[in-house]
CSV table of N, CA and C in Angstrom, one decimal:
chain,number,residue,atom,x,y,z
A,1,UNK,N,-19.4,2.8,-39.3
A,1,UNK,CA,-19.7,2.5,-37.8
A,1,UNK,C,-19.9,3.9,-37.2
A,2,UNK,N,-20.9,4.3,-36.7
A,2,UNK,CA,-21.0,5.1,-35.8
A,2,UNK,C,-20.3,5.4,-34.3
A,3,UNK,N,-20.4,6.1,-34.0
A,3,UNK,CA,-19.6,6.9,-32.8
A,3,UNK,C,-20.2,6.0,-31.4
A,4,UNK,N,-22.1,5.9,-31.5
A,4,UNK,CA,-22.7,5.1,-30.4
A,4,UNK,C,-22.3,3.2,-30.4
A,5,UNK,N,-22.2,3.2,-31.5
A,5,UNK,CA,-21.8,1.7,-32.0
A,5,UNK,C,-20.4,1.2,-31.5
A,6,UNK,N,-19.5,2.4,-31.5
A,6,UNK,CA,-18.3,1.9,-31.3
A,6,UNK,C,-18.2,1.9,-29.9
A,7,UNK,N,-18.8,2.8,-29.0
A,7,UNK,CA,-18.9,3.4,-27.4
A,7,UNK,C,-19.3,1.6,-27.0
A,8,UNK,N,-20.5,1.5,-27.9
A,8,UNK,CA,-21.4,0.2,-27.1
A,8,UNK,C,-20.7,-0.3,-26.9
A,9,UNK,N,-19.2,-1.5,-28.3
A,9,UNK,CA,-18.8,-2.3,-28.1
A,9,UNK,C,-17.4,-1.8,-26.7
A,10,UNK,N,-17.5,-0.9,-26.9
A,10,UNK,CA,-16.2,-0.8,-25.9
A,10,UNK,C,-16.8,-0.8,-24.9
A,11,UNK,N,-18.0,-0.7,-24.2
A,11,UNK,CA,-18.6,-0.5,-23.1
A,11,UNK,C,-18.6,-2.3,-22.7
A,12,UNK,N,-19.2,-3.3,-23.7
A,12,UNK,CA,-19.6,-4.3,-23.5
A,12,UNK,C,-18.1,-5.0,-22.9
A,13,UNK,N,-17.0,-4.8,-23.7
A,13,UNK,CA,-15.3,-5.4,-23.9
A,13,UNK,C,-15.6,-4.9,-22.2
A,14,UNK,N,-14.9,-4.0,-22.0
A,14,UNK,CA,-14.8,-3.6,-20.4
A,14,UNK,C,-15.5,-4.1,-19.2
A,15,UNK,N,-17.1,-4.5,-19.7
A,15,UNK,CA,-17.6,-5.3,-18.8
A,15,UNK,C,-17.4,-6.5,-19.2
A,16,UNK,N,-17.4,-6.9,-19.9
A,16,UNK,CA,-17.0,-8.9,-20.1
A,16,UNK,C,-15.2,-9.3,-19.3
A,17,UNK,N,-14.6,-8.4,-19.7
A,17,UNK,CA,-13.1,-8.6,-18.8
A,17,UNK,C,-13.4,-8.9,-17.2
A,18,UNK,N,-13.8,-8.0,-16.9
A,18,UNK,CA,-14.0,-8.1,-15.3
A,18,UNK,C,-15.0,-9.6,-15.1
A,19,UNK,N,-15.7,-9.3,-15.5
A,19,UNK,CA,-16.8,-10.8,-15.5
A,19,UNK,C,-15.8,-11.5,-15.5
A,20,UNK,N,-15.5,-11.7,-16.5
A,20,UNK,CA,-14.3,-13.6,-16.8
A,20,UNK,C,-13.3,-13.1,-15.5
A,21,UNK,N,-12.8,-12.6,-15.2
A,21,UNK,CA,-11.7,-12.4,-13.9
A,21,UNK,C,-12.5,-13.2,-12.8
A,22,UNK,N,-13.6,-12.6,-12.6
A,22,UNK,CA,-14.3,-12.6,-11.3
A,22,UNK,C,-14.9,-14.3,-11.5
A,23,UNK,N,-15.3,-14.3,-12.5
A,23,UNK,CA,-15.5,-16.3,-12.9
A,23,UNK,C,-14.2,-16.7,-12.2
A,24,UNK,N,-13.3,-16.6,-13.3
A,24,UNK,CA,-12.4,-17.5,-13.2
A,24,UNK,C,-11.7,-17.6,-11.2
A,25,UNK,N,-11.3,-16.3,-10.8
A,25,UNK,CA,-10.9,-16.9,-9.5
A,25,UNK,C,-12.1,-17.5,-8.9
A,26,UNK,N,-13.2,-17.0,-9.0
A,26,UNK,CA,-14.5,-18.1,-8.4
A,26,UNK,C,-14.4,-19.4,-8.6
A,27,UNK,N,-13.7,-20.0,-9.8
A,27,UNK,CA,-13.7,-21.0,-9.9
A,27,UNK,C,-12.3,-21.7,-9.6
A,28,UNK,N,-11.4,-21.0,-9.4
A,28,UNK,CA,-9.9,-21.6,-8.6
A,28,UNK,C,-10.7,-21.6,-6.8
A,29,UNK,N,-10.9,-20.5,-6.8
A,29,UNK,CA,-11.5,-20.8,-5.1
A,29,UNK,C,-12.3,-22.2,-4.8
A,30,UNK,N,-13.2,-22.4,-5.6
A,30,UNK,CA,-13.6,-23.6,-5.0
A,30,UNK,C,-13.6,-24.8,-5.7
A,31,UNK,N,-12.4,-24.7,-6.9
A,31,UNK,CA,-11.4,-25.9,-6.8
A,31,UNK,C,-10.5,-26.1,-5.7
A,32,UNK,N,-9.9,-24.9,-5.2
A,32,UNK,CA,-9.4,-25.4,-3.9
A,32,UNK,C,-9.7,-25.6,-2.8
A,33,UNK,N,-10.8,-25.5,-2.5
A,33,UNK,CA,-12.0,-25.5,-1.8
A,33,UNK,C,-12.3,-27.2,-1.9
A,34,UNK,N,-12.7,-27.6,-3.0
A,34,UNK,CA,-13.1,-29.2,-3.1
A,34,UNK,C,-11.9,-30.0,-2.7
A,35,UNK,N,-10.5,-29.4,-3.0
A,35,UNK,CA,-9.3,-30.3,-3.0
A,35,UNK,C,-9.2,-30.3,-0.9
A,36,UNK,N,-9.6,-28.9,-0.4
A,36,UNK,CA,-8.9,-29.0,0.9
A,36,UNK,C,-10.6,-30.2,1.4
A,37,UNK,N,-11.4,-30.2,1.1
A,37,UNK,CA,-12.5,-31.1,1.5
A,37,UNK,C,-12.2,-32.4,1.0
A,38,UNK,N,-12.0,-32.2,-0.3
A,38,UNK,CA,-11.4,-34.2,-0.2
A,38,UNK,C,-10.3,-34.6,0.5
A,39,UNK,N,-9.5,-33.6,0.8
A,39,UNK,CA,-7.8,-33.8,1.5
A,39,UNK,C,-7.9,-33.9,2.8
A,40,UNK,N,-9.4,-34.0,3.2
A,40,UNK,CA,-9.3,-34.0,4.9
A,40,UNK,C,-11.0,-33.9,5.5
A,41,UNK,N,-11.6,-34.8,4.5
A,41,UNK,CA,-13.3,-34.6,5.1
A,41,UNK,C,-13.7,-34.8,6.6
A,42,UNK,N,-12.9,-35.6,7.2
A,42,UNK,CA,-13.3,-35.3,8.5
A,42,UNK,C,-13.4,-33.9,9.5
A,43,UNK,N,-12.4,-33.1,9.2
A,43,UNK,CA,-12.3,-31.8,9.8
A,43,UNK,C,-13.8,-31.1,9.8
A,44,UNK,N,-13.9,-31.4,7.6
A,44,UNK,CA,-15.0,-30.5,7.6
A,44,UNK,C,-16.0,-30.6,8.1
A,45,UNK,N,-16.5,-32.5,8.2
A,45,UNK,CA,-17.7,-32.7,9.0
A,45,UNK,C,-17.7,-31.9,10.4
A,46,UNK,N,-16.5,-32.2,11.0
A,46,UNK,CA,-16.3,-31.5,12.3
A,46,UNK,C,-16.6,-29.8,12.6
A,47,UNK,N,-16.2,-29.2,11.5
A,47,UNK,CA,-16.4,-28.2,11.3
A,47,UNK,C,-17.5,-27.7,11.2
A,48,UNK,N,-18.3,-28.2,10.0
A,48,UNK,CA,-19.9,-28.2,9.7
A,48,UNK,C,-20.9,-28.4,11.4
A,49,UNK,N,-20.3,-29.4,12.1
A,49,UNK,CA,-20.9,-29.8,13.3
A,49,UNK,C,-21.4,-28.7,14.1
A,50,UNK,N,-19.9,-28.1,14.7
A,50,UNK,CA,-19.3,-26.5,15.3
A,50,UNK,C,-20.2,-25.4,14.9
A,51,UNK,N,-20.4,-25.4,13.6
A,51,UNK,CA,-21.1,-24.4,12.7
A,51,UNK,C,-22.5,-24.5,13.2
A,52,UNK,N,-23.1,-25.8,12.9
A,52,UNK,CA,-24.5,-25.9,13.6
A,52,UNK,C,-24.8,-25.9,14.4
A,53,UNK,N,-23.6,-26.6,15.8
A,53,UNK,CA,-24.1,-26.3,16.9
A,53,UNK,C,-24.7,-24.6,17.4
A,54,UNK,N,-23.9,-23.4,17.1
A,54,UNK,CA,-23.2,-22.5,17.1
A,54,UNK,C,-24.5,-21.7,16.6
A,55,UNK,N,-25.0,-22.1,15.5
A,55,UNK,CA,-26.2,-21.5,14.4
A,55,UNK,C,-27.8,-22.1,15.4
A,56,UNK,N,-27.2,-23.5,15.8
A,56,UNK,CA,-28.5,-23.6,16.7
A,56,UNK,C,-28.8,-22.8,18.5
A,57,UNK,N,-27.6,-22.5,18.8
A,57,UNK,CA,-27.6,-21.6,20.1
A,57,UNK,C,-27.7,-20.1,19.6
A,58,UNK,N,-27.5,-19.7,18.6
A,58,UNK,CA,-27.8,-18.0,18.2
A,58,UNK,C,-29.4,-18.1,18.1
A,59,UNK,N,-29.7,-18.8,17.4
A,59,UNK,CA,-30.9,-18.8,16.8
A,59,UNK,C,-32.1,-18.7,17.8
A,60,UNK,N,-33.2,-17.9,18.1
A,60,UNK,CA,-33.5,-18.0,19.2
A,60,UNK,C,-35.1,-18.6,19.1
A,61,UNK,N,-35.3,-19.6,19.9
A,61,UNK,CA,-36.6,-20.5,19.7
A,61,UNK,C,-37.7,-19.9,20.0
A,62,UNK,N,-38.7,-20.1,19.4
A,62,UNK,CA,-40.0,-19.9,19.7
A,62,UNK,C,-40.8,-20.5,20.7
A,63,UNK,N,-42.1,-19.9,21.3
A,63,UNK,CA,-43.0,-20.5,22.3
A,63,UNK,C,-43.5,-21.8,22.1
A,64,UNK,N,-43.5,-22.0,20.8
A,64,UNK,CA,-44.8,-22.8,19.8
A,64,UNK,C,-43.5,-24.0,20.0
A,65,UNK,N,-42.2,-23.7,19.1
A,65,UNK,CA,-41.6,-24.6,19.2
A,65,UNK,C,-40.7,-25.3,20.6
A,66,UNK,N,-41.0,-24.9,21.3
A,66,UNK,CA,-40.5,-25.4,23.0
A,66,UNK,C,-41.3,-26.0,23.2
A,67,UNK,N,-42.8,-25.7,23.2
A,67,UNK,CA,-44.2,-26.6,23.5
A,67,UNK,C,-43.8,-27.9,22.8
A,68,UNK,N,-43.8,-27.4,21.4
A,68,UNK,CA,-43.6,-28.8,20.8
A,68,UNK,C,-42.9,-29.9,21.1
A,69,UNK,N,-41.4,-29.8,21.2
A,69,UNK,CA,-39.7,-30.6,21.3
A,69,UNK,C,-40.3,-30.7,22.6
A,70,UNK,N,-39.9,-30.1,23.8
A,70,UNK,CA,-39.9,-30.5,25.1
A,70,UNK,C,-40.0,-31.7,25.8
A,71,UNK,N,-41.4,-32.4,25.2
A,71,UNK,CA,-41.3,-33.9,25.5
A,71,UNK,C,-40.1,-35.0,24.8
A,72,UNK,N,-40.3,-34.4,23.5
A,72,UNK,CA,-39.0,-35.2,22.4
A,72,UNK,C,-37.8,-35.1,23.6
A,73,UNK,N,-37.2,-33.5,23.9
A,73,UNK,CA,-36.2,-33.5,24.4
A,73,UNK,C,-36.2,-33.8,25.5
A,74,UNK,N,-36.7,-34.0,26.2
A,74,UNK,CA,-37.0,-34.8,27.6
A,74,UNK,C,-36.6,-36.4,27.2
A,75,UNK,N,-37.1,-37.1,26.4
A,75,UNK,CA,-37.1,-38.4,26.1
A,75,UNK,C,-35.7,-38.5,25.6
A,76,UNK,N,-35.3,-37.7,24.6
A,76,UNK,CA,-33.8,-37.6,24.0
A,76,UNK,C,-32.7,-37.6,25.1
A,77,UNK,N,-32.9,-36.6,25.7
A,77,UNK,CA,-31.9,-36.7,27.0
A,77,UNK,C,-31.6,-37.8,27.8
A,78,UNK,N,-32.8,-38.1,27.9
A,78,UNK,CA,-32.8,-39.4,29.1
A,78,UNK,C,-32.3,-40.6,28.6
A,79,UNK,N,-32.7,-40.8,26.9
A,79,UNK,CA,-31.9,-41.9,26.5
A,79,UNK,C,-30.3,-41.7,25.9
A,80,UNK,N,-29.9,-40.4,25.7
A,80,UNK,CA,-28.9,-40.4,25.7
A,80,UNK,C,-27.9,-40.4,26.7
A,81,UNK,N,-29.0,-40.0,28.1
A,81,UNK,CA,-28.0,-40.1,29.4
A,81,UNK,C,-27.9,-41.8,29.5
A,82,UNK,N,-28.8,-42.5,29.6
A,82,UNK,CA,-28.8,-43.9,29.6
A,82,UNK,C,-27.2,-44.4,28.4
A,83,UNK,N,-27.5,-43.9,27.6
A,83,UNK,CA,-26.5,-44.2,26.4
A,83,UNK,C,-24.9,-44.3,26.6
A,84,UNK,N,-24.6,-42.8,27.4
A,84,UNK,CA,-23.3,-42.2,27.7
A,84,UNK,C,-23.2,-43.5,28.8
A,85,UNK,N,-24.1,-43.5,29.6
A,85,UNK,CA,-23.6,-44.5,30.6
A,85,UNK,C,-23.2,-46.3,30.4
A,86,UNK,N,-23.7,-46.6,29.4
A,86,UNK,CA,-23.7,-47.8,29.3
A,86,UNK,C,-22.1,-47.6,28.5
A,87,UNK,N,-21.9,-46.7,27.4
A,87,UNK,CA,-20.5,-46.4,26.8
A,87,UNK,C,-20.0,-46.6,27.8
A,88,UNK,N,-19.6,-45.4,28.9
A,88,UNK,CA,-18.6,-45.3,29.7
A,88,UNK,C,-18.5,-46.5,30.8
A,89,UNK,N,-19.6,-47.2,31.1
A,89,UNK,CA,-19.0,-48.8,31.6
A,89,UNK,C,-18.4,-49.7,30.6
A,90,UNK,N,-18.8,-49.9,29.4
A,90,UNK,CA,-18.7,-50.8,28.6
A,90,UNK,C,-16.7,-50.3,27.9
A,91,UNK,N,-16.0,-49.2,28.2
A,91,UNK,CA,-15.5,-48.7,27.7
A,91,UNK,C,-14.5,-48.9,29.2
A,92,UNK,N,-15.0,-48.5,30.3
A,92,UNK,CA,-13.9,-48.7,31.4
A,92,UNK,C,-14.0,-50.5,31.2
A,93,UNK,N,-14.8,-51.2,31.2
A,93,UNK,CA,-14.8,-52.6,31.1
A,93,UNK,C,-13.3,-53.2,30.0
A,94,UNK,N,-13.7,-52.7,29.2
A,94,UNK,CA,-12.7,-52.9,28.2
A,94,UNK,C,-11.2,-52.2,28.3
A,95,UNK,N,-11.6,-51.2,28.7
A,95,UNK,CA,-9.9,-50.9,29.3
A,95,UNK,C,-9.4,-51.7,30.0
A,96,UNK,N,-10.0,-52.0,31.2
A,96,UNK,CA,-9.2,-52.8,32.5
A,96,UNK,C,-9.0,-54.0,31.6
A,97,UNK,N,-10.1,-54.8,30.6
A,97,UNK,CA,-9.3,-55.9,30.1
A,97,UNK,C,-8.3,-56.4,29.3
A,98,UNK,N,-8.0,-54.8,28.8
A,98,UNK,CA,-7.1,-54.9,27.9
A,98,UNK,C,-5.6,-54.1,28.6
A,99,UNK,N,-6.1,-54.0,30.0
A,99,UNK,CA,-4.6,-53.5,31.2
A,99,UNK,C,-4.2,-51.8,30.5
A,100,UNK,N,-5.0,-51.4,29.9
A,100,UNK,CA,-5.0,-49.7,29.9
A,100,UNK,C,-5.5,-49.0,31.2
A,101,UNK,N,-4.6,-48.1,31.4
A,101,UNK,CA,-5.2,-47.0,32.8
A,101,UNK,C,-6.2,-46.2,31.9
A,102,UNK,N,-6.9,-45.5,33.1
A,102,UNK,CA,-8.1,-44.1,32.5
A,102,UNK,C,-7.0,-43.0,32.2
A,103,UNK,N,-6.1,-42.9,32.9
A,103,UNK,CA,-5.2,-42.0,32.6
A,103,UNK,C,-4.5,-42.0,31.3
A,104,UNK,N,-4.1,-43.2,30.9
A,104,UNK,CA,-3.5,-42.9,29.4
A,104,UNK,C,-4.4,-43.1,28.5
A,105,UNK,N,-5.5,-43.7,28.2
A,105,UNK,CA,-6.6,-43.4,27.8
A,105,UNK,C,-7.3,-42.1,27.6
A,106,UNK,N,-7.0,-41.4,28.8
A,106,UNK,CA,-7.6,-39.8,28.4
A,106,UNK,C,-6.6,-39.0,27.5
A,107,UNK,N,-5.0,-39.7,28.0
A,107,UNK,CA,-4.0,-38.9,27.3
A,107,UNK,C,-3.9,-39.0,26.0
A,108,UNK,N,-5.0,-40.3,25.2
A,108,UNK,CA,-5.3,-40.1,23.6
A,108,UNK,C,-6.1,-40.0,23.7
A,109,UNK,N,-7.0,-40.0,24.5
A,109,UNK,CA,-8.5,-39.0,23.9
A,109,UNK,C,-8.0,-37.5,23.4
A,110,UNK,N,-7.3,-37.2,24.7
A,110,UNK,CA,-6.9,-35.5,24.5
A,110,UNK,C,-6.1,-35.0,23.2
A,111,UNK,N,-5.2,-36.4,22.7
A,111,UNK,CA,-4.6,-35.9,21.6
A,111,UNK,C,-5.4,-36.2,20.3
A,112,UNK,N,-6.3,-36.9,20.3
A,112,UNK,CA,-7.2,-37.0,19.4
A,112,UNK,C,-8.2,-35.8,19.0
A,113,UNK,N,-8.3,-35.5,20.4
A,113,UNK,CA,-9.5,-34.1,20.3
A,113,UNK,C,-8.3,-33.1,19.5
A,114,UNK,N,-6.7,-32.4,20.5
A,114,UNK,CA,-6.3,-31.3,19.4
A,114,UNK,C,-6.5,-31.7,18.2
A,115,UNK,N,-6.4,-33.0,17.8
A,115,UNK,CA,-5.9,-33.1,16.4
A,115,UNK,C,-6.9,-33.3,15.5
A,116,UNK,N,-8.2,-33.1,15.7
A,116,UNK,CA,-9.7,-32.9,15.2
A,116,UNK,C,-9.9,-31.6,15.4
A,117,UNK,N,-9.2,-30.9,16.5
A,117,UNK,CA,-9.6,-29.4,16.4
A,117,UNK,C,-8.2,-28.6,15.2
A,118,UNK,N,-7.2,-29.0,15.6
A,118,UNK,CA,-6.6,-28.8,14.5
A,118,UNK,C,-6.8,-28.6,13.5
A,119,UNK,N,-7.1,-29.7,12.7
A,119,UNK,CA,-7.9,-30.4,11.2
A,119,UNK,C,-8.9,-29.3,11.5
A,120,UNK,N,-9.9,-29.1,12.0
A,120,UNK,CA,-11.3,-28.2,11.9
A,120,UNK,C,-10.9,-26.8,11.5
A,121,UNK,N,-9.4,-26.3,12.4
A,121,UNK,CA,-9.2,-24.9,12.0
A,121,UNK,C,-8.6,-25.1,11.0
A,122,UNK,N,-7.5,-25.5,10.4
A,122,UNK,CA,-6.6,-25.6,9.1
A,122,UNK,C,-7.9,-25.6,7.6
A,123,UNK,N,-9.2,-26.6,8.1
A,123,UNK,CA,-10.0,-26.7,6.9
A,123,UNK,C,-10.7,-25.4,6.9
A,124,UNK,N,-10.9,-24.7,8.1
A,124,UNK,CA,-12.1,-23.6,8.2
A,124,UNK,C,-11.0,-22.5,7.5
A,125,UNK,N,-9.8,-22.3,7.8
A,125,UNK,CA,-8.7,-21.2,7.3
A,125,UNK,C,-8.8,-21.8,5.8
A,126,UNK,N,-8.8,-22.9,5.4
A,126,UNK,CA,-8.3,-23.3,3.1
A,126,UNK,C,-9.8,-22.4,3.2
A,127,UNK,N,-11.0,-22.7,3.9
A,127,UNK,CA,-12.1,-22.4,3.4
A,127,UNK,C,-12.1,-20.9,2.7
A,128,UNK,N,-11.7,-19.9,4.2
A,128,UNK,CA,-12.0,-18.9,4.0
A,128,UNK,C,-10.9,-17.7,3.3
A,129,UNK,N,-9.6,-18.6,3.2
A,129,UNK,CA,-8.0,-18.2,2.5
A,129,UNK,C,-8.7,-17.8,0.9
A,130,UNK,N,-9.2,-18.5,0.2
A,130,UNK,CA,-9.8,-18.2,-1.3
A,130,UNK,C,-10.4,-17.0,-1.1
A,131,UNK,N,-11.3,-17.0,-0.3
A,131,UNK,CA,-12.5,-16.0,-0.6
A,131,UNK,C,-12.1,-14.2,-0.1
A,132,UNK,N,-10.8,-14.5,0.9
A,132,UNK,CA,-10.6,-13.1,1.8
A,132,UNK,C,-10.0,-12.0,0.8
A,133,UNK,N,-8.8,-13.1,0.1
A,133,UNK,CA,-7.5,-12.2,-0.9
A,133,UNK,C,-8.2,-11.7,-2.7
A,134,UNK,N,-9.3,-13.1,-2.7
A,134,UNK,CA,-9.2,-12.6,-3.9
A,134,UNK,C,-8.2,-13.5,-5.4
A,135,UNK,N,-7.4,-12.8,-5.9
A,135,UNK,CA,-6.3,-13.1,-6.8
A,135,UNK,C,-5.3,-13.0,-5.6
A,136,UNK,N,-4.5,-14.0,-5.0
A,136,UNK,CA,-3.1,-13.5,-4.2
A,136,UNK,C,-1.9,-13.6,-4.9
């Protein structure tokens, strides 16, 4: 065996180590990764939501596509404002029948919302906890 022959293999050993390291926690990360998403998929939708709202206000529109949407969004609005309104009677309706105030009714909306924002941060921190440390 030659001197270049032995260099090579030792050249090749030293990069295949690091490779398999860098696999393998790649692949603990987003097994933990899949475990915090099945352990709480609502957050993440919630999350994902946040993310695209977020991605769609950075993002900055074009002439062409304003021309375009404008009427869509005109029409979208209007039937969503129609939408919210028919909810929020259909929803005060059903309160008063069922002898709930708007007041304690908001005071679970409100705890519903922490607790979806909660869940949103806790998933977005498992997300990004793998990827920051590395091996911890």
């Amino acid at each position: 065996m030659t001197d270049d022959t032995a260099t090579s293999r030792l050249k090749k050993i030293r990069t295949i180590k690091p490779v398999e390291t860098v696999r393998n926690t790649a692949l603990e990360a987003a097994e933990r990764t899949a475990q915090a998403i099945e352990g709480n998929p609502m957050s993440v939708l919630v999350g994902g939501l946040a993310l695209g709202v977020i991605a769609g206000a950075l993002i900055p529109r074009s002439a062409r596509e304003g021309e375009l949407l404008r009427p869509l969004g005109a029409r979208l609005k209007d039937g969503a404002s129609a939408a919210i309104r028919a909810a929020r009677d259909a929803g005060a309706a059903e309160l008063a029948s069922a002898g709930i105030s708007s007041d304690a009714a908001r005071q679970q909306i409100g705890k519903l919302v922490d607790a979806v924002s909660n869940a949103a941060t806790r998933a977005g921190e498992a997300v990004t906890k793998p990827t920051k440390g590395g091996s911890e």
